[in-house]
Coordinates of C-alpha atoms and ligand atoms in Angstrom, one line a residue:
X1 CA 71.9 42.1 76.8
X2 CA 73.5 38.8 76.2
X3 CA 74.9 39.9 72.9
X4 CA 76.9 42.6 74.6
X5 CA 75.1 45.7 73.3
X6 CA 74.9 49.0 75.2
X7 CA 73.4 49.0 78.6
X8 CA 71.5 52.1 77.5
X9 CA 71.1 51.3 73.9
X10 CA 67.9 50.8 71.9
X11 CA 66.4 47.4 72.2
X12 CA 65.3 45.2 69.4
X13 CA 61.8 43.9 69.1
X14 CA 61.4 40.3 68.1
X15 CA 62.7 37.8 65.6
X16 CA 60.4 35.5 63.6
X17 CA 61.0 32.3 61.7
X18 CA 58.9 29.7 59.8
X19 CA 59.9 26.5 58.1
X20 CA 58.3 23.9 55.9
X21 CA 60.2 20.6 55.4
X22 CA 59.8 17.5 53.4
X23 CA 59.7 14.9 56.2
X24 CA 61.7 15.6 59.3
X25 CA 60.2 17.5 62.2
X26 CA 60.6 21.3 62.0
X27 CA 61.2 21.9 65.7
X28 CA 65.0 21.5 65.6
X29 CA 65.7 23.8 62.7
X30 CA 63.3 26.3 64.2
X31 CA 65.2 26.1 67.5
X32 CA 68.6 26.6 65.9
X33 CA 67.2 29.5 63.8
X34 CA 65.8 31.1 67.0
X35 CA 69.3 30.9 68.6
X36 CA 70.6 32.8 65.6
X37 CA 68.0 35.5 66.2
X38 CA 68.4 35.7 69.9
X39 CA 69.8 39.2 69.7
X40 CA 66.4 40.4 68.5
X41 CA 64.6 39.5 71.7
X42 CA 65.4 37.9 75.0
X43 CA 62.1 38.0 77.0
X44 CA 60.5 34.9 75.6
X45 CA 61.0 32.2 73.0
X46 CA 58.5 29.9 71.4
X47 CA 57.7 27.4 68.7
X48 CA 54.4 26.2 67.2
X49 CA 54.4 23.2 64.9
X50 CA 51.6 21.6 62.9
X51 CA 51.4 17.9 62.3
X52 CA 48.6 17.7 59.8
X53 CA 45.7 19.4 61.7
X54 CA 47.3 18.8 65.1
X55 CA 48.9 21.9 66.6
X56 CA 51.8 21.7 69.1
X57 CA 53.1 24.6 71.0
X58 CA 55.9 25.4 73.5
X59 CA 56.3 29.0 74.5
X60 CA 58.3 30.1 77.6
X61 CA 59.7 33.3 79.1
X62 CA 63.5 33.6 78.9
X63 CA 66.3 32.9 76.5
X64 CA 66.1 30.2 73.8
X65 CA 68.6 28.1 75.7
X66 CA 66.5 28.3 78.8
X67 CA 63.0 28.0 77.3
X68 CA 63.5 24.6 75.7
X69 CA 64.6 21.2 77.1
X70 CA 65.4 18.4 74.7
X71 CA 62.1 16.7 75.5
X72 CA 60.2 19.8 74.6
X73 CA 61.5 19.6 71.1
X74 CA 60.5 15.9 70.9
X75 CA 56.9 16.9 71.6
X76 CA 56.8 19.5 68.8
X77 CA 55.8 17.1 66.0
X78 CA 55.3 18.1 62.4
X79 CA 57.2 19.2 59.4
X80 CA 55.9 22.8 59.4
X81 CA 56.0 25.4 62.1
X82 CA 56.9 29.0 63.2
X83 CA 59.1 30.4 66.0
X84 CA 59.6 33.6 67.8
X85 CA 61.9 35.5 70.1
X86 CA 60.4 38.5 71.8
X87 CA 61.3 41.8 73.3
X88 CA 58.2 43.6 74.4
X89 CA 57.3 47.1 73.2
X90 CA 53.6 46.6 72.8
X91 CA 51.8 44.5 75.4
X92 CA 52.9 43.3 78.8
X93 CA 56.1 41.7 79.9
X94 CA 54.5 38.4 80.8
X95 CA 53.7 35.0 79.2
X96 CA 50.3 36.2 77.9
X97 CA 52.2 38.2 75.2
X98 CA 54.8 35.6 74.5
X99 CA 54.7 34.2 70.9
X100 CA 54.0 32.4 68.6
X101 CA 50.4 33.3 69.4
X102 CA 48.1 30.3 68.9
X103 CA 44.4 30.5 68.0
X104 CA 42.0 27.7 67.0
X105 CA 38.8 28.4 65.2
X106 CA 36.1 26.6 63.3
X107 CA 38.1 25.7 60.2
X108 CA 41.6 25.3 61.6
X109 CA 44.3 26.7 63.8
X110 CA 46.9 29.4 63.5
X111 CA 50.3 30.0 65.1
X112 CA 51.5 33.5 64.5
X113 CA 54.8 35.3 65.0
X114 CA 55.1 39.0 64.7
X115 CA 58.0 41.5 64.5
X116 CA 56.9 45.1 64.4
X117 CA 54.2 47.3 65.9
X118 CA 50.7 48.0 64.7
X119 CA 49.5 51.6 64.9
X120 CA 45.7 50.9 64.9
X121 CA 45.6 48.1 67.5
X122 CA 43.1 49.8 69.8
X123 CA 40.5 50.4 67.0
X124 CA 40.8 46.8 65.7
X125 CA 40.6 45.3 69.2
X126 CA 37.4 47.2 69.9
X127 CA 35.8 46.1 66.7
X128 CA 36.8 42.5 67.1
X129 CA 35.7 42.5 70.8
X130 CA 32.3 43.9 69.7
X131 CA 31.9 41.0 67.3
X132 CA 32.5 38.4 70.1
X133 CA 36.3 37.9 70.0
X134 CA 37.8 37.4 73.4
X135 CA 41.4 38.5 74.1
X136 CA 43.8 36.9 76.5
X137 CA 46.6 39.5 76.1
X138 CA 47.0 43.2 75.6
X139 CA 49.4 42.8 72.6
X140 CA 48.9 43.7 69.0
X141 CA 49.8 40.2 67.7
X142 CA 46.7 38.6 69.2
X143 CA 44.7 41.3 67.3
X144 CA 46.3 40.2 64.0
X145 CA 45.6 36.5 64.8
X146 CA 41.9 37.2 65.5
X147 CA 41.5 39.4 62.5
X148 CA 43.1 36.7 60.2
X149 CA 41.0 34.0 61.8
X150 CA 37.9 36.0 61.2
X151 CA 38.8 36.5 57.6
X152 CA 39.7 32.9 57.1
X153 CA 36.1 32.0 58.0
X154 CA 34.8 34.0 55.1
X155 CA 37.5 33.8 52.4
X156 CA 40.2 31.5 51.0
X157 CA 43.7 31.9 52.4
X158 CA 45.0 34.5 49.9
X159 CA 42.0 36.7 50.1
X160 CA 41.9 36.4 53.9
X161 CA 45.5 37.5 54.2
X162 CA 44.9 40.4 51.8
X163 CA 41.8 41.5 53.8
X164 CA 43.9 41.3 57.0
X165 CA 46.7 43.4 55.4
X166 CA 44.2 46.0 54.4
X167 CA 42.9 46.3 58.0
X168 CA 46.1 46.2 60.0
X169 CA 48.3 49.3 59.8
X170 CA 51.8 49.8 60.9
X171 CA 54.9 47.7 60.9
X172 CA 54.8 43.9 60.6
X173 CA 56.8 41.0 59.4
X174 CA 54.8 37.9 60.1
X175 CA 55.4 34.1 59.9
X176 CA 52.2 32.1 60.2
X177 CA 51.6 28.4 60.5
X178 CA 48.1 27.7 59.2
X179 CA 47.4 24.0 59.5
X180 CA 50.2 22.5 57.4
X181 CA 51.0 25.7 55.4
X182 CA 53.6 28.3 56.4
X183 CA 53.1 31.9 55.4
X184 CA 55.4 34.9 55.4
X185 CA 54.0 38.4 55.2
X186 CA 55.8 41.7 55.1
X187 CA 54.0 45.0 55.6
X188 CA 53.5 47.1 52.5
X189 CA 56.3 49.4 53.3
X190 CA 58.7 46.7 54.4
X191 CA 59.6 48.3 57.7
X192 CA 61.0 45.2 59.4
X193 CA 63.1 42.6 57.5
X194 CA 62.0 39.2 56.4
X195 CA 63.8 36.8 54.0
X196 CA 63.4 33.5 52.3
X197 CA 66.0 30.7 52.4
X198 CA 66.3 27.3 50.8
X199 CA 67.3 24.3 52.9
X200 CA 68.3 20.8 51.8
X201 CA 64.8 19.5 52.4
X202 CA 62.6 22.6 52.5
X203 CA 62.3 26.3 52.9
X204 CA 62.6 28.8 55.7
X205 CA 61.4 32.4 56.3
X206 CA 63.4 34.4 58.8
X207 CA 63.9 37.9 60.1
X208 CA 67.6 37.7 59.2
X209 CA 69.6 35.6 56.8
X210 CA 72.0 34.6 59.6
X211 CA 69.2 32.2 60.7
X212 CA 69.4 30.6 57.2
X213 CA 73.2 30.4 57.4
X214 CA 73.1 28.4 60.7
X215 CA 71.0 25.7 58.9
X216 CA 73.4 25.6 56.0
X217 CA 70.7 27.1 53.8
X218 CA 70.9 29.5 50.9
X219 CA 69.4 32.9 51.0
X220 CA 66.9 33.1 48.1
X221 CA 65.8 36.7 48.5
X222 CA 64.0 39.2 50.8
X223 CA 60.3 39.0 51.1
X224 CA 59.0 42.1 49.2
X225 CA 57.0 44.8 50.9
X226 CA 53.4 43.9 50.6
X227 CA 54.1 40.3 49.6
X228 CA 52.7 37.1 50.9
X229 CA 54.9 34.1 50.5
X230 CA 53.3 30.6 50.9
X231 CA 55.7 27.7 51.6
X232 CA 54.4 24.5 50.1
X233 CA 53.5 21.9 52.7
X234 CA 56.1 19.3 51.5
X235 CA 59.0 21.8 51.5
X236 CA 59.2 21.6 47.7
X237 CA 58.9 25.3 47.0
X238 CA 57.0 28.5 47.6
X239 CA 54.4 30.7 45.9
X240 CA 54.4 34.5 45.9
X241 CA 51.5 36.9 45.9
X242 CA 52.0 40.6 45.7
X243 CA 48.9 41.6 47.7
X244 CA 49.5 45.3 48.4
X245 CA 51.6 47.8 46.5
X246 CA 52.9 51.1 47.7
X247 CA 54.9 53.8 46.0
X248 CA 57.5 54.1 48.8
X249 CA 59.1 51.7 51.2
X250 CA 59.8 52.6 54.8
X251 CA 62.7 50.3 55.7
X252 CA 64.0 50.9 59.2
X253 CA 67.5 52.3 58.7
X254 CA 68.4 51.3 62.3
X255 CA 68.3 47.6 61.4
X256 CA 71.5 48.2 59.4
X257 CA 73.0 50.6 61.9
X258 CA 72.4 48.6 65.1
X259 CA 69.8 45.9 65.4
X260 CA 70.7 43.3 62.8
X261 CA 73.7 41.0 63.0
X262 CA 76.6 42.2 60.8
X263 CA 76.6 38.8 59.0
X264 CA 73.0 39.2 57.9
X265 CA 71.9 40.4 54.5
X266 CA 69.0 42.7 54.6
X267 CA 67.2 44.1 51.5
X268 CA 70.1 43.1 49.4
X269 CA 72.9 44.4 51.5
X270 CA 75.4 42.8 53.9
X271 CA 74.9 44.7 57.2
X272 CA 78.7 44.5 57.8
X273 CA 79.4 46.3 54.5
X274 CA 76.9 49.0 55.2
X275 CA 78.4 49.7 58.7
X276 CA 81.9 49.9 57.2
X277 CA 80.6 52.3 54.6
X278 CA 78.9 54.4 57.2
X279 CA 82.3 54.5 59.0
X280 CA 84.0 55.7 55.8
X281 CA 81.4 58.4 55.4
X282 CA 81.8 59.5 59.0
X283 CA 85.5 60.2 58.2
X284 CA 84.6 62.1 55.0
X285 CA 82.1 64.2 56.9
X286 CA 83.8 64.8 60.2
X287 CA 87.2 63.1 60.4
X288 CA 89.3 64.4 63.2
X289 CA 93.1 63.8 63.6
X290 CA 94.0 61.6 66.4
X291 CA 96.6 59.0 67.4
X292 CA 94.2 56.1 67.7
X293 CA 90.6 55.0 66.6
X294 CA 88.8 52.9 69.1
X295 CA 85.5 51.0 68.4
X296 CA 82.9 50.7 71.2
X297 CA 82.6 46.9 71.2
X298 CA 80.9 45.2 69.6
X299 CA 78.5 47.4 67.8
X300 CA 81.0 50.2 66.8
X301 CA 83.6 47.8 65.4
X302 CA 82.6 47.8 61.7
X303 CA 82.1 51.6 61.7
X304 CA 85.5 52.1 63.3
X305 CA 87.3 49.9 60.8
X306 CA 85.7 51.8 57.9
X307 CA 86.5 55.1 59.5
X308 CA 90.2 54.2 60.2
X309 CA 90.6 52.7 56.7
X310 CA 89.2 55.9 55.1
X311 CA 91.5 58.0 57.3
X312 CA 94.6 56.0 56.5
X313 CA 93.8 56.1 52.8
X314 CA 94.0 59.9 53.0
X315 CA 97.4 59.6 54.7
X316 CA 96.2 60.3 58.3
X317 CA 98.6 58.8 60.8
X318 CA 96.1 57.0 62.9
X319 CA 96.0 53.5 64.2
X320 CA 93.0 51.3 64.7
X321 CA 93.0 49.5 68.1
X322 CA 90.7 47.5 70.3
X323 CA 91.3 49.7 73.3
X324 CA 88.0 48.9 75.1
X325 CA 87.5 45.4 76.5
X326 CA 84.1 44.0 77.1
X327 CA 83.0 41.8 79.9
X328 CA 80.6 39.4 78.1
X329 CA 79.1 38.1 81.4
X330 CA 77.3 41.3 82.4
X331 CA 74.0 40.4 81.0
X332 CA 70.4 40.2 81.9
X333 CA 71.1 39.3 85.5
X334 CA 72.4 42.8 86.1
X335 CA 69.2 44.7 87.0
X336 CA 69.2 48.3 85.8
X337 CA 66.1 50.1 87.0
X338 CA 67.9 53.3 87.9
X339 CA 70.3 55.7 86.3
X340 CA 72.9 54.8 88.9
X341 CA 72.7 51.1 88.1
X342 CA 73.0 51.9 84.3
X343 CA 76.2 53.8 85.0
X344 CA 77.6 51.0 87.0
X345 CA 76.7 48.6 84.2
X346 CA 78.9 50.6 81.8
X347 CA 81.9 50.3 84.2
X348 CA 81.3 46.6 84.6
X349 CA 80.9 46.0 80.9
X350 CA 83.8 48.1 79.4
X351 CA 87.3 48.4 80.5
X352 CA 89.9 50.5 78.6
X353 CA 93.4 49.2 78.0
X354 CA 95.6 51.8 79.5
X355 CA 98.6 51.0 77.3
X356 CA 96.6 51.7 74.1
X357 CA 95.1 55.0 75.4
X358 CA 97.6 56.7 77.8
X359 CA 99.1 59.9 76.4
X360 CA 97.1 59.6 73.2
X361 CA 94.5 61.5 71.4
X362 CA 91.6 59.1 70.9
X363 CA 88.6 58.9 68.6
X364 CA 85.9 56.7 69.9
X365 CA 83.4 55.3 67.3
X366 CA 80.0 54.2 68.2
X367 CA 76.8 53.5 66.3
X368 CA 74.4 55.7 68.3
X369 CA 73.9 57.7 71.4
X370 CA 70.5 57.1 73.1
X371 CA 70.5 58.3 76.7
X372 CA 74.1 59.3 76.7
X373 CA 75.0 57.3 79.8
X374 CA 77.4 55.0 78.0
X375 CA 79.1 57.9 76.2
X376 CA 79.6 60.0 79.3
X377 CA 81.0 57.0 81.2
X378 CA 83.3 56.1 78.3
X379 CA 84.8 59.5 78.0
X380 CA 85.4 59.6 81.8
X381 CA 87.0 56.1 81.7
X382 CA 89.3 57.0 78.8
X383 CA 90.4 60.2 80.6
X384 CA 91.0 58.3 83.8
X385 CA 93.5 56.0 82.0
X386 CA 95.3 59.0 80.5
X387 CA 93.7 59.8 77.1
X388 CA 94.8 63.4 76.2
X389 CA 91.8 64.1 74.0
X390 CA 88.6 62.1 73.5
X391 CA 86.7 62.7 70.3
X392 CA 83.4 60.9 69.7
X393 CA 82.1 60.0 66.2
X394 CA 78.7 58.4 65.8
X395 CA 77.7 56.4 62.7
X396 CA 74.1 57.6 62.7
X397 CA 72.2 60.9 63.0
X398 CA 71.1 62.0 66.5
X399 CA 68.1 60.1 67.9
X400 CA 65.6 62.8 68.7
X401 CA 62.3 61.0 68.9
X402 CA 60.9 57.6 70.1
X403 CA 60.1 54.7 67.8
X404 CA 56.5 53.6 67.4
X405 CA 57.3 50.7 65.0
X406 CA 58.5 48.2 67.5
X407 CA 61.9 49.4 68.8
X408 CA 62.4 50.4 72.5
X409 CA 64.3 53.6 72.0
X410 CA 63.7 55.1 75.4
X411 CA 61.2 57.9 76.1
X412 CA 61.4 61.4 74.9
X413 CA 62.7 62.6 78.3
X414 CA 65.4 60.1 78.2
X415 CA 66.8 60.8 74.8
X416 CA 69.9 63.0 75.2
X417 CA 69.5 64.5 71.7
X418 CA 65.8 65.4 71.9
X419 CA 65.7 69.1 71.6
X420 CA 69.4 69.4 72.3
X421 CA 72.2 70.8 70.0
X422 CA 75.2 68.7 69.3
X423 CA 77.5 71.0 71.2
X424 CA 75.3 70.8 74.3
X425 CA 75.5 67.0 74.0
X426 CA 79.3 67.2 73.6
X427 CA 79.4 69.3 76.8
X428 CA 77.2 66.8 78.6
X429 CA 79.3 63.8 77.8
X430 CA 82.5 65.9 78.2
X431 CA 84.1 64.9 74.9
X432 CA 86.6 67.2 73.1
X433 CA 84.5 66.9 70.0
X434 CA 81.4 65.1 68.9
X435 CA 79.9 64.5 65.4
X436 CA 77.1 62.4 64.1
X437 CA 76.6 61.1 60.5
X438 CA 74.1 62.9 58.3
X439 CA 70.8 61.4 57.1
X440 CA 71.9 61.8 53.5
X441 CA 75.1 59.7 54.1
X442 CA 72.9 57.0 55.7
X443 CA 70.6 57.0 52.7
X444 CA 73.5 56.8 50.3
X445 CA 75.2 53.9 52.2
X446 CA 71.9 52.1 52.1
X447 CA 71.5 52.7 48.3
X448 CA 68.3 54.3 49.1
X449 CA 66.6 57.7 49.4
X450 CA 65.1 59.5 52.4
X451 CA 61.7 58.8 51.0
X452 CA 62.2 55.0 51.1
X453 CA 63.5 54.8 54.6
X454 CA 61.8 55.2 58.0
X455 CA 63.7 58.0 59.7
X456 CA 61.2 58.6 62.5
X457 CA 63.6 58.4 65.4
X458 CA 66.0 60.9 63.8
X459 CA 63.5 63.3 62.3
X460 CA 60.3 62.9 64.4
X461 CA 58.4 62.4 61.1
X462 CA 57.0 58.8 60.8
X463 CA 55.9 56.9 57.7
X464 CA 52.8 55.6 59.5
X465 CA 49.9 57.5 60.9
X466 CA 50.6 57.1 64.6
X467 CA 48.2 59.7 65.8
X468 CA 45.3 57.4 66.6
X469 CA 47.4 54.9 68.6
X470 CA 47.3 55.1 72.3
X471 CA 50.9 55.2 73.6
X472 CA 52.6 56.2 76.7
X473 CA 55.3 57.9 74.7
X474 CA 55.0 61.4 73.5
X475 CA 55.6 62.2 69.9
X476 CA 58.0 65.0 69.5
X477 CA 58.2 66.9 66.2
X478 CA 61.2 69.1 66.8
X479 CA 61.7 72.0 64.4
X480 CA 64.6 70.5 62.6
X481 CA 63.7 71.2 59.0
X482 CA 66.5 70.5 56.5
X483 CA 69.1 70.8 59.2
X484 CA 68.1 67.4 60.5
X485 CA 70.5 65.8 58.1
X486 CA 73.3 68.2 58.6
X487 CA 76.3 66.8 60.3
X488 CA 76.8 68.7 63.5
X489 CA 80.4 68.8 64.6
X490 CA 80.7 70.2 68.0
X491 CA 83.9 71.5 69.5
X492 CA 86.1 69.9 66.9
X493 CA 89.6 71.2 67.3
X494 CA 91.2 69.7 64.3
Ligands
SF4_1 S1 61.6 55.1 64.1 FE1 63.8 54.6 63.9 S2 64.0 52.6 64.9 FE2 61.8 52.9 64.6 S3 61.4 51.9 62.6 FE3 61.8 54.1 62.2 S4 64.1 54.1 61.8 FE4 63.6 52.2 62.8

């Protein structure tokens, strides 16, 4: 976790990018953009460029900085290309699933980057295999690449993409290099983000607008759900085709809560602003009097500042302090296969400042609780350095179910809130009080409705039909009814 997220937190799956420039090679801008998207995946990094009909590819396991040498970028010729950073949730953890995925066929070649997770991979793979397609990986991205290649043999580009979109089901944001054209495609419900930016000498498609910022570009807009965007080969502009329409969207609310960078704009909203608003709502719903509000760094910071600001605006005598210091150097080299190792990781990563905490009542603000390991350790750490009371406030609803749309949320057995009341969790983590944010407050902060968000991991009800998909994770559909959105405040003594 080089970006310093929780040792036991959910894990992002993949960042995608695509650029089309006027004359200069696309490799360097792609490389910088991948750096900006590194938080979305750390297992592998890759770039595929097209120089006319010549395809160049460099895909390696590891972080962006380790995957590319200067000379690798020199070999990636061509003004168009796509890039990818990967965290695996579908397919193996090895180079066969690293992306962009390249495929050559009779009338050209494709480089394809995918963020998301299909829910009908097995069925499509079987059909494609029966018609002679040979697979080299067990991931869903290769299935998309073969399906698109097959359709390109029978139809023009737009029709081929449309046919592909009608066949693949689930969550996908794609950037595709097809000969010297770059395409961006977002699934009809817009589960994963994808946006368009304008550069000095071309256009870029990226999972997050932070990747446009690092290239001094301007965010043009989000790619719409069900839309195909085609970047012109000379970087002069782009064309848009609304290929599939749906009544509802299914934006992943967790992008705003946790995955995306706070400096990114997603679906029209700055992630930082959303997190601050979630923090303000957290105070409104379950504010508790205490001497000091502490964010869990870094992810809880924006929530905590919104919470403290709302508390102070109502006259609460509470200060906001950075009372937990993070060791930024505990990263991927720290192997965490066991619960004991995960607990050790928390102690290595976070150190409380005694002077800020000793003799005080403390409210700790975090974005989520997954396994509960971090929260339990934090409460213990804060008590060890003299906190009189420790209250936990969480800027999202309880995570009660796994994610099938491309986020590694941990299995059902590992989720502390699966089938567990808030008070039992409070007891487990030994906090004086614990409260989560309601689903309705999340929807409001996102200027959305429950119907237009994916809330699968907090309700167990998914916007995609996941029943046919083979998975090693059980679906749980807890009997939560309307209460799913209620704020549970456990043991509050305010
Ligand atoms: S289940 Fe949760 S993490 Fe997965 S896409 Fe839906 S909201 Fe996002």
